[in-house]
PDB file of N, CA and C in Angstrom:
ATOM      1  N   MET R   1       1.091  -1.284  -0.064  1.00  0.00           N
ATOM      2  CA  MET R   1      -0.058  -0.022  -0.064  1.00  0.00           C
ATOM      3  C   MET R   1       1.033   1.091  -0.050  1.00  0.00           C
ATOM      4  N   GLU R   2       0.601   2.147  -0.740  1.00  0.00           N
ATOM      5  CA  GLU R   2       1.391   3.258  -0.706  1.00  0.00           C
ATOM      6  C   GLU R   2       0.870   4.292   0.256  1.00  0.00           C
ATOM      7  N   PRO R   3       2.010   4.909   0.909  1.00  0.00           N
ATOM      8  CA  PRO R   3       1.939   5.846   2.028  1.00  0.00           C
ATOM      9  C   PRO R   3       0.945   6.964   1.581  1.00  0.00           C
ATOM     10  N   VAL R   4      -0.020   7.390   2.806  1.00  0.00           N
ATOM     11  CA  VAL R   4      -0.941   7.999   2.619  1.00  0.00           C
ATOM     12  C   VAL R   4      -0.913   9.435   3.538  1.00  0.00           C
ATOM     13  N   ALA R   5      -1.117  10.664   3.251  1.00  0.00           N
ATOM     14  CA  ALA R   5      -0.946  11.727   4.052  1.00  0.00           C
ATOM     15  C   ALA R   5      -2.081  11.601   5.119  1.00  0.00           C
ATOM     16  N   ASP R   6      -1.589  12.110   6.385  1.00  0.00           N
ATOM     17  CA  ASP R   6      -2.555  11.962   7.731  1.00  0.00           C
ATOM     18  C   ASP R   6      -3.789  12.740   7.345  1.00  0.00           C
ATOM     19  N   THR R   7      -3.700  13.901   6.420  1.00  0.00           N
ATOM     20  CA  THR R   7      -5.132  14.503   6.398  1.00  0.00           C
ATOM     21  C   THR R   7      -6.115  13.724   5.433  1.00  0.00           C
ATOM     22  N   GLU R   8      -5.468  12.865   4.379  1.00  0.00           N
ATOM     23  CA  GLU R   8      -6.065  12.063   3.541  1.00  0.00           C
ATOM     24  C   GLU R   8      -6.586  10.991   4.381  1.00  0.00           C
ATOM     25  N   ARG R   9      -6.001  10.561   5.229  1.00  0.00           N
ATOM     26  CA  ARG R   9      -6.432   9.425   6.097  1.00  0.00           C
ATOM     27  C   ARG R   9      -7.637   9.789   7.059  1.00  0.00           C
ATOM     28  N   ARG R  10      -7.404  10.934   7.470  1.00  0.00           N
ATOM     29  CA  ARG R  10      -8.600  11.563   8.406  1.00  0.00           C
ATOM     30  C   ARG R  10      -9.888  11.928   7.524  1.00  0.00           C
ATOM     31  N   HIS R  11      -9.772  12.191   6.582  1.00  0.00           N
ATOM     32  CA  HIS R  11     -11.035  12.423   5.584  1.00  0.00           C
ATOM     33  C   HIS R  11     -11.524  11.262   5.166  1.00  0.00           C
ATOM     34  N   SER R  12     -10.624  10.350   4.885  1.00  0.00           N
ATOM     35  CA  SER R  12     -11.187   9.060   4.289  1.00  0.00           C
ATOM     36  C   SER R  12     -12.091   8.257   5.413  1.00  0.00           C
ATOM     37  N   ILE R  13     -11.658   8.422   6.398  1.00  0.00           N
ATOM     38  CA  ILE R  13     -12.268   7.675   7.742  1.00  0.00           C
ATOM     39  C   ILE R  13     -13.603   8.496   8.067  1.00  0.00           C
ATOM     40  N   ALA R  14     -13.387   9.892   7.915  1.00  0.00           N
ATOM     41  CA  ALA R  14     -14.473  10.815   8.270  1.00  0.00           C
ATOM     42  C   ALA R  14     -15.645  10.684   7.367  1.00  0.00           C
ATOM     43  N   SER R  15     -15.124  10.396   6.124  1.00  0.00           N
ATOM     44  CA  SER R  15     -16.213  10.238   4.943  1.00  0.00           C
ATOM     45  C   SER R  15     -16.906   8.806   5.159  1.00  0.00           C
ATOM     46  N   LEU R  16     -16.251   7.667   5.438  1.00  0.00           N
ATOM     47  CA  LEU R  16     -16.815   6.536   5.722  1.00  0.00           C
ATOM     48  C   LEU R  16     -17.880   6.524   6.908  1.00  0.00           C
ATOM     49  N   ASP R  17     -17.435   7.117   7.967  1.00  0.00           N
ATOM     50  CA  ASP R  17     -18.271   7.180   9.026  1.00  0.00           C
ATOM     51  C   ASP R  17     -19.545   8.056   8.810  1.00  0.00           C
ATOM     52  N   SER R  18     -19.303   9.012   7.998  1.00  0.00           N
ATOM     53  CA  SER R  18     -20.486   9.707   7.445  1.00  0.00           C
ATOM     54  C   SER R  18     -21.414   8.839   6.871  1.00  0.00           C
ATOM     55  N   SER R  19     -20.749   8.032   5.638  1.00  0.00           N
ATOM     56  CA  SER R  19     -21.717   7.307   4.924  1.00  0.00           C
ATOM     57  C   SER R  19     -22.310   6.151   5.704  1.00  0.00           C
ATOM     58  N   ILE R  20     -21.706   5.562   6.748  1.00  0.00           N
ATOM     59  CA  ILE R  20     -22.295   4.601   7.616  1.00  0.00           C
ATOM     60  C   ILE R  20     -23.403   5.093   8.266  1.00  0.00           C
ATOM     61  N   ARG R  21     -23.323   6.425   8.920  1.00  0.00           N
ATOM     62  CA  ARG R  21     -24.432   7.029   9.707  1.00  0.00           C
ATOM     63  C   ARG R  21     -25.461   7.200   8.729  1.00  0.00           C
ATOM     64  N   LYS R  22     -25.529   7.726   7.462  1.00  0.00           N
ATOM     65  CA  LYS R  22     -26.495   7.987   6.512  1.00  0.00           C
ATOM     66  C   LYS R  22     -27.181   6.723   6.117  1.00  0.00           C
ATOM     67  N   LEU R  23     -26.402   5.653   5.942  1.00  0.00           N
ATOM     68  CA  LEU R  23     -27.065   4.402   5.393  1.00  0.00           C
ATOM     69  C   LEU R  23     -27.663   3.728   6.632  1.00  0.00           C
ATOM     70  N   GLU R  24     -27.348   4.135   7.960  1.00  0.00           N
ATOM     71  CA  GLU R  24     -27.960   3.341   9.267  1.00  0.00           C
ATOM     72  C   GLU R  24     -29.435   4.113   9.328  1.00  0.00           C
ATOM     73  N   LYS R  25     -29.538   5.321   9.042  1.00  0.00           N
ATOM     74  CA  LYS R  25     -30.761   6.320   9.222  1.00  0.00           C
ATOM     75  C   LYS R  25     -31.474   5.641   7.859  1.00  0.00           C
ATOM     76  N   ALA R  26     -31.027   5.575   6.719  1.00  0.00           N
ATOM     77  CA  ALA R  26     -31.892   5.109   5.606  1.00  0.00           C
ATOM     78  C   ALA R  26     -32.462   3.634   5.849  1.00  0.00           C
ATOM     79  N   LEU R  27     -31.574   2.856   6.596  1.00  0.00           N
ATOM     80  CA  LEU R  27     -32.172   1.403   6.954  1.00  0.00           C
ATOM     81  C   LEU R  27     -33.380   1.552   7.696  1.00  0.00           C
ATOM     82  N   THR R  28     -33.624   2.353   8.568  1.00  0.00           N
ATOM     83  CA  THR R  28     -34.832   2.449   9.426  1.00  0.00           C
ATOM     84  C   THR R  28     -35.790   3.186   8.536  1.00  0.00           C
ATOM     85  N   SER R  29     -35.638   3.768   7.832  1.00  0.00           N
ATOM     86  CA  SER R  29     -36.506   4.365   6.989  1.00  0.00           C
ATOM     87  C   SER R  29     -37.252   3.676   5.625  1.00  0.00           C
ATOM     88  N   VAL R  30     -36.146   2.722   5.476  1.00  0.00           N
ATOM     89  CA  VAL R  30     -36.865   1.703   4.421  1.00  0.00           C
ATOM     90  C   VAL R  30     -37.280   0.211   4.680  1.00  0.00           C
ATOM     91  N   GLN R  31     -37.548   0.113   6.043  1.00  0.00           N
ATOM     92  CA  GLN R  31     -38.042  -0.979   6.653  1.00  0.00           C
ATOM     93  C   GLN R  31     -39.037  -1.869   6.023  1.00  0.00           C
ATOM     94  N   GLN R  32     -39.983  -1.186   5.372  1.00  0.00           N
ATOM     95  CA  GLN R  32     -41.097  -1.734   4.669  1.00  0.00           C
ATOM     96  C   GLN R  32     -40.960  -2.374   3.235  1.00  0.00           C
ATOM     97  N   ASN R  33     -39.724  -1.694   2.620  1.00  0.00           N
ATOM     98  CA  ASN R  33     -39.600  -2.322   1.214  1.00  0.00           C
ATOM     99  C   ASN R  33     -38.427  -3.343   1.524  1.00  0.00           C
ATOM    100  N   VAL R  34     -38.556  -4.559   1.284  1.00  0.00           N
ATOM    101  CA  VAL R  34     -37.475  -5.619   1.411  1.00  0.00           C
ATOM    102  C   VAL R  34     -36.463  -5.521   0.503  1.00  0.00           C
ATOM    103  N   ALA R  35     -36.733  -5.155  -0.838  1.00  0.00           N
ATOM    104  CA  ALA R  35     -35.663  -5.341  -1.637  1.00  0.00           C
ATOM    105  C   ALA R  35     -34.714  -3.991  -1.326  1.00  0.00           C
ATOM    106  N   SER R  36     -35.061  -2.869  -0.892  1.00  0.00           N
ATOM    107  CA  SER R  36     -34.227  -1.707  -0.661  1.00  0.00           C
ATOM    108  C   SER R  36     -33.530  -1.883   0.729  1.00  0.00           C
ATOM    109  N   THR R  37     -34.285  -2.496   1.525  1.00  0.00           N
ATOM    110  CA  THR R  37     -33.572  -3.135   2.716  1.00  0.00           C
ATOM    111  C   THR R  37     -32.211  -3.858   2.552  1.00  0.00           C
ATOM    112  N   THR R  38     -32.470  -4.993   1.797  1.00  0.00           N
ATOM    113  CA  THR R  38     -31.383  -5.590   1.364  1.00  0.00           C
ATOM    114  C   THR R  38     -30.200  -5.119   0.760  1.00  0.00           C
ATOM    115  N   VAL R  39     -30.451  -4.088  -0.011  1.00  0.00           N
ATOM    116  CA  VAL R  39     -29.457  -3.307  -0.618  1.00  0.00           C
ATOM    117  C   VAL R  39     -28.693  -2.336   0.177  1.00  0.00           C
ATOM    118  N   VAL R  40     -29.513  -1.770   1.024  1.00  0.00           N
ATOM    119  CA  VAL R  40     -28.919  -0.713   1.994  1.00  0.00           C
ATOM    120  C   VAL R  40     -28.078  -1.618   2.995  1.00  0.00           C
ATOM    121  N   SER R  41     -28.610  -2.619   3.520  1.00  0.00           N
ATOM    122  CA  SER R  41     -27.840  -3.417   4.364  1.00  0.00           C
ATOM    123  C   SER R  41     -26.483  -3.904   4.071  1.00  0.00           C
ATOM    124  N   LYS R  42     -26.768  -4.539   2.698  1.00  0.00           N
ATOM    125  CA  LYS R  42     -25.310  -5.064   2.092  1.00  0.00           C
ATOM    126  C   LYS R  42     -24.628  -3.930   2.148  1.00  0.00           C
ATOM    127  N   ARG R  43     -24.606  -2.643   1.565  1.00  0.00           N
ATOM    128  CA  ARG R  43     -23.897  -1.290   1.594  1.00  0.00           C
ATOM    129  C   ARG R  43     -23.521  -1.025   2.723  1.00  0.00           C
ATOM    130  N   LEU R  44     -24.246  -1.032   3.904  1.00  0.00           N
ATOM    131  CA  LEU R  44     -23.761  -0.674   5.199  1.00  0.00           C
ATOM    132  C   LEU R  44     -22.654  -1.837   5.553  1.00  0.00           C
ATOM    133  N   GLN R  45     -23.017  -2.991   5.581  1.00  0.00           N
ATOM    134  CA  GLN R  45     -21.964  -3.974   5.997  1.00  0.00           C
ATOM    135  C   GLN R  45     -20.625  -3.684   5.193  1.00  0.00           C
ATOM    136  N   ALA R  46     -20.717  -3.623   3.795  1.00  0.00           N
ATOM    137  CA  ALA R  46     -19.563  -3.385   3.367  1.00  0.00           C
ATOM    138  C   ALA R  46     -18.648  -1.992   3.645  1.00  0.00           C
ATOM    139  N   LEU R  47     -19.180  -0.993   3.731  1.00  0.00           N
ATOM    140  CA  LEU R  47     -18.728   0.207   4.355  1.00  0.00           C
ATOM    141  C   LEU R  47     -17.925  -0.123   5.646  1.00  0.00           C
ATOM    142  N   LYS R  48     -18.943  -0.806   6.411  1.00  0.00           N
ATOM    143  CA  LYS R  48     -18.207  -1.081   7.787  1.00  0.00           C
ATOM    144  C   LYS R  48     -16.958  -2.062   7.789  1.00  0.00           C
ATOM    145  N   ILE R  49     -16.880  -2.860   6.809  1.00  0.00           N
ATOM    146  CA  ILE R  49     -15.669  -3.719   6.599  1.00  0.00           C
ATOM    147  C   ILE R  49     -14.631  -2.768   5.962  1.00  0.00           C
ATOM    148  N   GLY R  50     -14.893  -1.949   5.197  1.00  0.00           N
ATOM    149  CA  GLY R  50     -13.982  -1.099   4.405  1.00  0.00           C
ATOM    150  C   GLY R  50     -13.349  -0.173   5.519  1.00  0.00           C
ATOM    151  N   LEU R  51     -14.203   0.463   6.311  1.00  0.00           N
ATOM    152  CA  LEU R  51     -13.871   1.379   7.584  1.00  0.00           C
ATOM    153  C   LEU R  51     -12.685   0.488   8.533  1.00  0.00           C
ATOM    154  N   ALA R  52     -13.389  -0.824   8.898  1.00  0.00           N
ATOM    155  CA  ALA R  52     -12.473  -1.403   9.805  1.00  0.00           C
ATOM    156  C   ALA R  52     -10.987  -1.735   8.882  1.00  0.00           C
ATOM    157  N   ALA R  53     -10.746  -2.207   7.908  1.00  0.00           N
ATOM    158  CA  ALA R  53      -9.643  -2.319   7.271  1.00  0.00           C
ATOM    159  C   ALA R  53      -8.698  -1.152   7.201  1.00  0.00           C
ATOM    160  N   LEU R  54      -9.304  -0.050   6.794  1.00  0.00           N
ATOM    161  CA  LEU R  54      -8.616   1.447   7.046  1.00  0.00           C
ATOM    162  C   LEU R  54      -8.089   1.442   8.350  1.00  0.00           C
ATOM    163  N   GLN R  55      -8.691   1.411   9.256  1.00  0.00           N
ATOM    164  CA  GLN R  55      -8.263   1.420  10.877  1.00  0.00           C
ATOM    165  C   GLN R  55      -7.423   0.601  11.221  1.00  0.00           C
ATOM    166  N   ILE R  56      -7.806  -0.777  10.664  1.00  0.00           N
ATOM    167  CA  ILE R  56      -6.701  -1.500  10.979  1.00  0.00           C
ATOM    168  C   ILE R  56      -5.157  -1.206  10.502  1.00  0.00           C
ATOM    169  N   ARG R  57      -5.267  -0.939   9.392  1.00  0.00           N
ATOM    170  CA  ARG R  57      -3.995  -0.585   8.538  1.00  0.00           C
ATOM    171  C   ARG R  57      -3.217   0.632   8.999  1.00  0.00           C
ATOM    172  N   TRP R  58      -4.381   1.598   9.230  1.00  0.00           N
ATOM    173  CA  TRP R  58      -3.663   3.159   9.424  1.00  0.00           C
ATOM    174  C   TRP R  58      -3.525   3.337  10.824  1.00  0.00           C
ATOM    175  N   GLU R  59      -4.369   2.911  11.637  1.00  0.00           N
ATOM    176  CA  GLU R  59      -4.468   3.074  13.050  1.00  0.00           C
ATOM    177  C   GLU R  59      -4.107   2.209  14.117  1.00  0.00           C
ATOM    178  N   ASN R  60      -3.742   0.956  13.616  1.00  0.00           N
ATOM    179  CA  ASN R  60      -3.409  -0.190  14.372  1.00  0.00           C
ATOM    180  C   ASN R  60      -4.196  -0.469  15.313  1.00  0.00           C
ATOM    181  N   GLN R  61      -5.712  -0.422  14.904  1.00  0.00           N
ATOM    182  CA  GLN R  61      -6.750  -0.963  15.812  1.00  0.00           C
ATOM    183  C   GLN R  61      -7.074  -2.359  15.514  1.00  0.00           C
ATOM    184  N   GLY R  62      -7.818  -2.991  16.537  1.00  0.00           N
ATOM    185  CA  GLY R  62      -7.955  -4.431  16.214  1.00  0.00           C
ATOM    186  C   GLY R  62      -9.210  -4.588  15.477  1.00  0.00           C
ATOM    187  N   TYR R  63      -9.553  -5.799  15.007  1.00  0.00           N
ATOM    188  CA  TYR R  63     -10.548  -5.979  13.690  1.00  0.00           C
ATOM    189  C   TYR R  63     -11.767  -6.215  14.695  1.00  0.00           C
ATOM    190  N   PRO R  64     -12.747  -5.572  14.520  1.00  0.00           N
ATOM    191  CA  PRO R  64     -13.929  -5.695  15.440  1.00  0.00           C
ATOM    192  C   PRO R  64     -15.108  -6.794  15.125  1.00  0.00           C
ATOM    193  N   TYR R  65     -14.533  -7.560  13.985  1.00  0.00           N
ATOM    194  CA  TYR R  65     -15.587  -8.599  13.810  1.00  0.00           C
ATOM    195  C   TYR R  65     -15.048  -9.911  14.351  1.00  0.00           C
TER     196      TYR R  65
END
């Protein structure tokens, strides 16, 4: 992995956190539509995994799963 500037790291992690929060809110609002719920929940899971991978690599945090 190429070196990444600290500002880019912070912005990337903040962006993923923001996207996760928005998808969590969207998930609660689309509970009636099963197809939308499936798509939103899969995207949410993918973002959480991506965030965890970056935090492990950049911040030496443990894997939460």
